[in-house]
């Protein structure tokens, strides 16, 4: 079978076990991979129908051949039996979750002839156990007709405890509890990561005042362990739209650094309009208004409306000179500018009514008030 991922395998002294299924449900291997994922080699050696686990210098290769309805396990290294025991234990749990799943566990023969064969004769584990219970300690290999020790066949692949009634049962090992512990930890970490809240910052790098301010904010927040997502507005708004919206939907808070340039930037205003379209706009935004952003006087606010109206007209005029085939990109720009123009009076109104501190006061207090307000919002 073709391997999708390249790796080396030492096939000396391997423990080998095969499972064959009468009917093979889809997803057995996937579930096994989920259960054993803390041990995936370099967290990389995993593909659609196989995985290589590595634990304490012991490796296990598990391959699913769906068409042949089988799962094949090879284990090599120092603690082969223990690792095999963990894998079979995990598989057992998965098997038990299916109703009436019919399968066979196949143990390879260890006679002199079979030892060197790529496909040795194999015995059903169930039948070996039955035989042992009936006091038959040997079985004939169908390849070599040699008599083989039943207990050694079983013992080769399984860690066993002999119960009082003489029956064999697989041992739950130290390694097993280690896996369970690691699994729990990785789940906790995963939950923590997905719950981690982000603070988004919207600003324009074109502005000389904004950038150093943003850097200071970033440092102050980092010191408190709050991650700030900032964006250099390097890619056009169209390219960033999806990514931005995805991020934003996760972010509870958005710091806005509003400058004159910000109010004139298509990228920034695009972001602001998107945020405004979301619910709880007022609760989510934390504006810092730079002195050159003139939003406090009605006549000044009108200048920005005028600015965007002119933009629409300019573009509209330019459009008339362009052939119809090239109109697509321009159309989007016009739509955006028109949307900005439409939202701007309302946005500027909200911003001016918000009780914002000046950038100086923010800086002097090391953004204490901003931090407190955002920390409170993140805790909700
Ligand atoms: Zn044999």
Coordinates of C-alpha atoms and ligand atoms in Angstrom, one line a residue:
X1 CA 0.0 0.0 0.0
X2 CA 1.2 3.5 -0.8
X3 CA 2.2 5.5 2.2
X4 CA 1.2 9.1 2.0
X5 CA 3.7 10.1 4.7
X6 CA 7.3 9.0 4.6
X7 CA 8.8 7.4 7.6
X8 CA 11.2 4.6 8.4
X9 CA 10.3 1.4 10.2
X10 CA 12.5 -1.2 11.8
X11 CA 10.7 -4.4 11.3
X12 CA 12.9 -6.6 13.5
X13 CA 11.3 -8.1 16.6
X14 CA 7.9 -6.5 15.9
X15 CA 4.8 -7.4 17.8
X16 CA 2.1 -7.9 15.2
X17 CA -1.6 -8.1 15.7
X18 CA -4.4 -8.0 13.2
X19 CA -8.1 -7.4 13.5
X20 CA -10.4 -8.6 10.7
X21 CA -14.1 -7.6 10.6
X22 CA -17.1 -9.4 9.1
X23 CA -18.6 -6.0 8.5
X24 CA -16.3 -3.0 9.1
X25 CA -17.9 0.2 10.3
X26 CA -16.3 3.4 9.0
X27 CA -14.3 5.4 11.5
X28 CA -12.8 2.8 13.8
X29 CA -9.3 4.1 13.0
X30 CA -10.3 7.7 13.3
X31 CA -11.7 7.1 16.7
X32 CA -8.6 5.3 17.7
X33 CA -6.5 8.2 16.5
X34 CA -8.6 10.6 18.6
X35 CA -8.1 8.4 21.7
X36 CA -4.3 8.1 21.2
X37 CA -3.5 11.5 19.8
X38 CA -1.2 12.6 22.5
X39 CA 1.3 10.0 21.3
X40 CA 1.1 10.6 17.6
X41 CA 4.8 10.8 16.5
X42 CA 5.8 14.4 16.3
X43 CA 2.1 15.1 16.2
X44 CA 2.6 14.6 12.4
X45 CA 2.6 11.0 11.4
X46 CA -1.1 10.5 10.9
X47 CA -3.0 10.2 7.6
X48 CA -6.3 9.0 6.4
X49 CA -5.8 5.3 7.0
X50 CA -2.9 5.2 9.3
X51 CA -1.0 6.5 12.3
X52 CA 2.4 6.1 13.9
X53 CA 2.4 6.4 17.7
X54 CA 5.6 7.0 19.7
X55 CA 5.8 6.6 23.4
X56 CA 9.0 6.2 25.4
X57 CA 11.0 5.1 22.3
X58 CA 8.4 2.5 21.5
X59 CA 6.6 2.9 18.2
X60 CA 3.3 1.5 16.9
X61 CA 2.2 1.6 13.4
X62 CA -1.6 1.2 12.9
X63 CA -3.0 0.8 9.4
X64 CA -6.6 0.4 8.4
X65 CA -7.2 -1.5 5.2
X66 CA -10.8 -0.7 4.7
X67 CA -11.3 -2.8 1.5
X68 CA -9.8 -5.9 3.3
X69 CA -11.8 -5.0 6.4
X70 CA -8.8 -5.2 8.6
X71 CA -6.7 -3.2 11.0
X72 CA -3.0 -4.1 11.3
X73 CA -0.8 -3.2 14.2
X74 CA 3.0 -3.4 14.4
X75 CA 4.9 -2.4 17.5
X76 CA 8.6 -2.0 17.8
X77 CA 10.9 -0.8 20.6
X78 CA 11.5 -1.4 24.3
X79 CA 8.0 -1.6 25.7
X80 CA 6.2 -3.3 22.9
X81 CA 3.8 -5.4 25.0
X82 CA 2.8 -2.5 27.1
X83 CA 2.1 -0.2 24.1
X84 CA 0.3 -3.0 22.3
X85 CA -1.8 -3.5 25.5
X86 CA -2.9 0.1 25.4
X87 CA -3.8 0.0 21.7
X88 CA -5.8 -3.2 22.1
X89 CA -7.5 -1.8 25.2
X90 CA -8.5 1.4 23.3
X91 CA -9.7 -0.6 20.3
X92 CA -11.7 -2.9 22.6
X93 CA -13.5 0.1 24.0
X94 CA -14.3 1.3 20.5
X95 CA -15.4 -2.2 19.4
X96 CA -17.7 -2.5 22.4
X97 CA -19.5 0.7 21.4
X98 CA -20.9 -1.0 18.3
X99 CA -23.7 -3.4 18.6
X100 CA -23.0 -6.9 17.5
X101 CA -19.7 -6.0 15.8
X102 CA -18.2 -9.2 14.5
X103 CA -14.4 -9.3 14.3
X104 CA -11.5 -11.6 14.9
X105 CA -8.2 -10.8 16.6
X106 CA -5.4 -12.6 14.7
X107 CA -2.1 -13.6 16.3
X108 CA 0.8 -14.3 13.9
X109 CA 2.4 -17.7 14.2
X110 CA 5.9 -17.8 15.7
X111 CA 7.2 -21.1 14.4
X112 CA 10.6 -21.2 12.7
X113 CA 9.0 -21.2 9.2
X114 CA 6.6 -18.4 9.9
X115 CA 9.1 -16.1 11.7
X116 CA 10.7 -15.3 8.3
X117 CA 7.5 -15.0 6.3
X118 CA 6.0 -11.6 5.4
X119 CA 2.6 -13.1 5.9
X120 CA 2.9 -15.8 8.6
X121 CA 0.0 -18.1 9.4
X122 CA -2.3 -16.5 12.0
X123 CA -4.5 -17.9 14.7
X124 CA -7.7 -16.4 16.1
X125 CA -7.1 -15.2 19.6
X126 CA -10.5 -16.4 20.7
X127 CA -9.8 -19.9 19.5
X128 CA -6.4 -19.9 21.2
X129 CA -7.9 -18.9 24.5
X130 CA -10.6 -21.5 24.1
X131 CA -8.0 -24.1 23.4
X132 CA -6.0 -23.1 26.5
X133 CA -9.0 -23.3 28.7
X134 CA -9.6 -26.8 27.4
X135 CA -6.1 -27.8 28.5
X136 CA -4.7 -28.0 25.0
X137 CA -1.4 -26.3 25.2
X138 CA -0.2 -26.8 21.6
X139 CA -1.6 -26.0 18.2
X140 CA -0.4 -27.1 14.7
X141 CA 0.8 -24.4 12.3
X142 CA -1.0 -24.8 8.9
X143 CA 2.2 -23.5 7.1
X144 CA 4.9 -25.8 8.6
X145 CA 2.8 -28.4 10.5
X146 CA 5.0 -27.6 13.5
X147 CA 3.4 -27.8 16.9
X148 CA 3.4 -24.3 18.5
X149 CA 3.0 -23.4 22.2
X150 CA -0.4 -21.7 22.7
X151 CA 0.4 -19.7 25.8
X152 CA 3.5 -18.3 24.1
X153 CA 1.5 -17.2 21.1
X154 CA -0.9 -15.3 23.3
X155 CA 1.8 -14.0 25.6
X156 CA 3.7 -12.7 22.6
X157 CA 1.1 -10.0 21.9
X158 CA -0.8 -9.5 25.1
X159 CA 0.1 -8.7 28.6
X160 CA -1.9 -11.2 30.7
X161 CA -3.0 -11.7 34.2
X162 CA -4.1 -15.1 35.2
X163 CA -7.3 -14.8 37.2
X164 CA -8.2 -17.1 40.0
X165 CA -10.5 -19.1 37.6
X166 CA -7.5 -19.6 35.3
X167 CA -8.8 -17.4 32.6
X168 CA -6.6 -14.8 31.0
X169 CA -7.4 -11.1 31.1
X170 CA -5.5 -8.2 29.7
X171 CA -3.7 -6.0 32.2
X172 CA -4.4 -2.3 32.6
X173 CA -0.9 -0.9 32.6
X174 CA 0.9 2.2 33.9
X175 CA 1.1 3.3 30.2
X176 CA -2.7 3.1 30.0
X177 CA -3.2 5.5 32.9
X178 CA -0.5 7.8 31.4
X179 CA -2.5 8.0 28.1
X180 CA -5.7 8.7 30.0
X181 CA -4.1 11.5 31.9
X182 CA -2.5 13.1 28.8
X183 CA -5.8 12.9 27.0
X184 CA -7.5 14.7 29.8
X185 CA -4.8 17.4 29.9
X186 CA -5.0 17.9 26.2
X187 CA -8.7 18.3 26.4
X188 CA -8.5 20.9 29.1
X189 CA -5.9 22.8 27.1
X190 CA -8.1 22.6 24.0
X191 CA -11.0 24.0 25.9
X192 CA -8.9 26.8 27.4
X193 CA -7.6 27.7 23.9
X194 CA -11.0 27.9 22.4
X195 CA -12.3 30.0 25.2
X196 CA -9.5 32.4 25.1
X197 CA -10.9 35.8 24.3
X198 CA -9.3 38.2 22.0
X199 CA -9.2 41.9 21.8
X200 CA -9.2 43.3 18.4
X201 CA -7.7 46.6 17.6
X202 CA -8.7 48.7 14.6
X203 CA -6.5 51.5 13.5
X204 CA -4.7 52.9 10.5
X205 CA -0.9 52.6 10.1
X206 CA -0.9 55.5 7.8
X207 CA -1.3 57.8 10.7
X208 CA 1.9 58.9 12.5
X209 CA 0.2 59.1 15.9
X210 CA -1.8 55.8 15.8
X211 CA 1.0 53.4 15.4
X212 CA 3.1 54.2 18.5
X213 CA -0.1 54.4 20.5
X214 CA -1.2 51.0 19.3
X215 CA 2.2 49.6 20.3
X216 CA 1.9 51.0 23.8
X217 CA -1.6 49.5 24.1
X218 CA -0.3 46.2 23.0
X219 CA 2.5 46.2 25.6
X220 CA 0.2 47.2 28.4
X221 CA -2.3 44.5 27.5
X222 CA 0.3 41.9 27.0
X223 CA 1.6 42.5 30.5
X224 CA -1.8 41.6 31.8
X225 CA -2.0 38.5 29.6
X226 CA -4.6 39.8 27.2
X227 CA -3.9 39.0 23.6
X228 CA -4.3 41.9 21.2
X229 CA -5.0 41.1 17.5
X230 CA -3.8 43.9 15.4
X231 CA -3.8 44.3 11.8
X232 CA -1.6 46.4 9.6
X233 CA -4.4 46.8 7.0
X234 CA -1.8 45.6 4.6
X235 CA -4.2 43.5 2.4
X236 CA -7.2 45.2 0.8
X237 CA -10.5 45.0 2.5
X238 CA -11.9 42.5 0.0
X239 CA -9.2 40.0 0.7
X240 CA -9.5 40.4 4.4
X241 CA -13.3 40.4 4.7
X242 CA -13.8 36.7 5.6
X243 CA -10.8 36.5 7.9
X244 CA -11.8 39.7 9.6
X245 CA -15.4 38.7 10.1
X246 CA -14.3 35.3 11.6
X247 CA -11.9 37.0 14.0
X248 CA -14.5 39.6 14.9
X249 CA -17.1 37.1 15.6
X250 CA -14.8 35.7 18.3
X251 CA -13.7 39.0 19.7
X252 CA -15.7 40.4 22.4
X253 CA -13.9 43.7 22.4
X254 CA -12.7 46.0 19.7
X255 CA -10.4 49.0 20.5
X256 CA -10.8 51.7 17.9
X257 CA -8.0 54.2 17.4
X258 CA -9.9 56.9 15.6
X259 CA -7.9 59.5 13.7
X260 CA -8.7 61.8 10.8
X261 CA -7.0 59.3 8.5
X262 CA -9.0 56.5 10.0
X263 CA -12.3 58.2 9.1
X264 CA -11.0 58.6 5.5
X265 CA -9.6 55.1 5.1
X266 CA -11.8 52.6 3.2
X267 CA -10.2 49.7 5.0
X268 CA -10.8 51.1 8.5
X269 CA -14.3 52.3 7.7
X270 CA -15.1 49.0 6.2
X271 CA -14.2 47.4 9.5
X272 CA -16.1 50.0 11.5
X273 CA -19.2 49.4 9.4
X274 CA -18.9 45.7 9.9
X275 CA -18.6 46.1 13.6
X276 CA -21.6 48.4 13.6
X277 CA -23.7 45.8 11.8
X278 CA -23.0 43.4 14.6
X279 CA -25.1 43.4 17.7
X280 CA -24.1 45.2 20.9
X281 CA -22.1 47.7 19.0
X282 CA -21.8 50.1 21.8
X283 CA -20.8 47.4 24.3
X284 CA -18.1 46.0 22.1
X285 CA -16.2 49.0 21.0
X286 CA -13.6 51.0 23.1
X287 CA -12.7 54.1 21.0
X288 CA -9.7 56.3 21.6
X289 CA -10.2 59.5 19.6
X290 CA -7.1 61.3 18.4
X291 CA -7.2 65.1 18.4
X292 CA -7.2 65.3 14.6
X293 CA -10.4 63.3 14.3
X294 CA -13.0 66.0 14.3
X295 CA -16.2 64.4 15.4
X296 CA -17.4 66.6 18.2
X297 CA -18.9 69.4 16.2
X298 CA -21.8 68.7 13.8
X299 CA -20.2 70.8 11.1
X300 CA -17.0 68.9 11.4
X301 CA -18.7 65.5 11.2
X302 CA -20.5 66.7 8.1
X303 CA -17.1 67.2 6.5
X304 CA -16.4 63.4 6.7
X305 CA -19.9 62.7 5.1
X306 CA -18.9 65.2 2.4
X307 CA -15.6 63.4 2.0
X308 CA -17.2 60.1 1.3
X309 CA -19.9 61.6 -0.9
X310 CA -17.1 63.1 -3.0
X311 CA -15.4 59.7 -3.2
X312 CA -18.5 58.1 -4.5
X313 CA -18.8 60.9 -7.2
X314 CA -15.2 60.7 -8.1
X315 CA -15.3 57.0 -8.6
X316 CA -18.6 57.3 -10.5
X317 CA -17.1 59.8 -12.9
X318 CA -14.0 57.6 -13.4
X319 CA -16.2 54.7 -14.1
X320 CA -17.8 56.4 -17.0
X321 CA -14.4 56.3 -18.7
X322 CA -13.8 52.6 -18.2
X323 CA -15.0 49.9 -20.5
X324 CA -17.8 47.7 -19.2
X325 CA -15.6 44.7 -18.9
X326 CA -13.5 46.2 -16.2
X327 CA -16.3 47.4 -14.0
X328 CA -16.5 44.6 -11.5
X329 CA -13.9 45.9 -8.9
X330 CA -15.0 49.5 -9.2
X331 CA -18.6 48.5 -8.5
X332 CA -17.6 47.0 -5.1
X333 CA -15.7 50.1 -4.2
X334 CA -18.6 52.4 -5.0
X335 CA -20.9 50.1 -3.0
X336 CA -18.5 50.3 -0.1
X337 CA -18.1 54.1 -0.2
X338 CA -21.9 54.5 -0.4
X339 CA -22.3 52.3 2.6
X340 CA -19.7 54.2 4.6
X341 CA -21.4 57.4 3.7
X342 CA -24.7 56.0 4.8
X343 CA -23.4 54.7 8.2
X344 CA -21.0 57.6 8.9
X345 CA -23.4 60.1 10.6
X346 CA -24.7 57.5 13.0
X347 CA -21.3 56.1 13.7
X348 CA -19.8 59.5 14.4
X349 CA -22.7 60.3 16.6
X350 CA -22.2 57.2 18.7
X351 CA -18.4 57.8 18.9
X352 CA -18.8 61.4 20.0
X353 CA -21.3 60.4 22.8
X354 CA -19.0 57.8 24.2
X355 CA -17.1 58.9 27.2
X356 CA -13.6 58.6 25.8
X357 CA -10.4 59.7 27.4
X358 CA -7.8 61.5 25.4
X359 CA -4.8 59.5 24.2
X360 CA -2.6 61.4 26.6
X361 CA -4.6 60.4 29.7
X362 CA -4.6 56.8 28.5
X363 CA -0.9 56.8 28.0
X364 CA -0.2 58.4 31.4
X365 CA -2.3 55.9 33.3
X366 CA -0.8 53.1 31.3
X367 CA -4.2 52.4 29.8
X368 CA -5.6 51.5 33.2
X369 CA -9.1 52.5 32.5
X370 CA -9.2 50.9 29.1
X371 CA -7.8 47.7 30.6
X372 CA -10.3 47.6 33.4
X373 CA -13.2 48.2 31.1
X374 CA -12.1 45.5 28.7
X375 CA -11.3 43.0 31.5
X376 CA -14.8 43.5 32.8
X377 CA -16.3 42.9 29.4
X378 CA -14.2 39.8 28.9
X379 CA -15.3 38.4 32.2
X380 CA -19.0 38.6 31.2
Ligands
LIG1 ZN1 3.9 -21.2 11.6

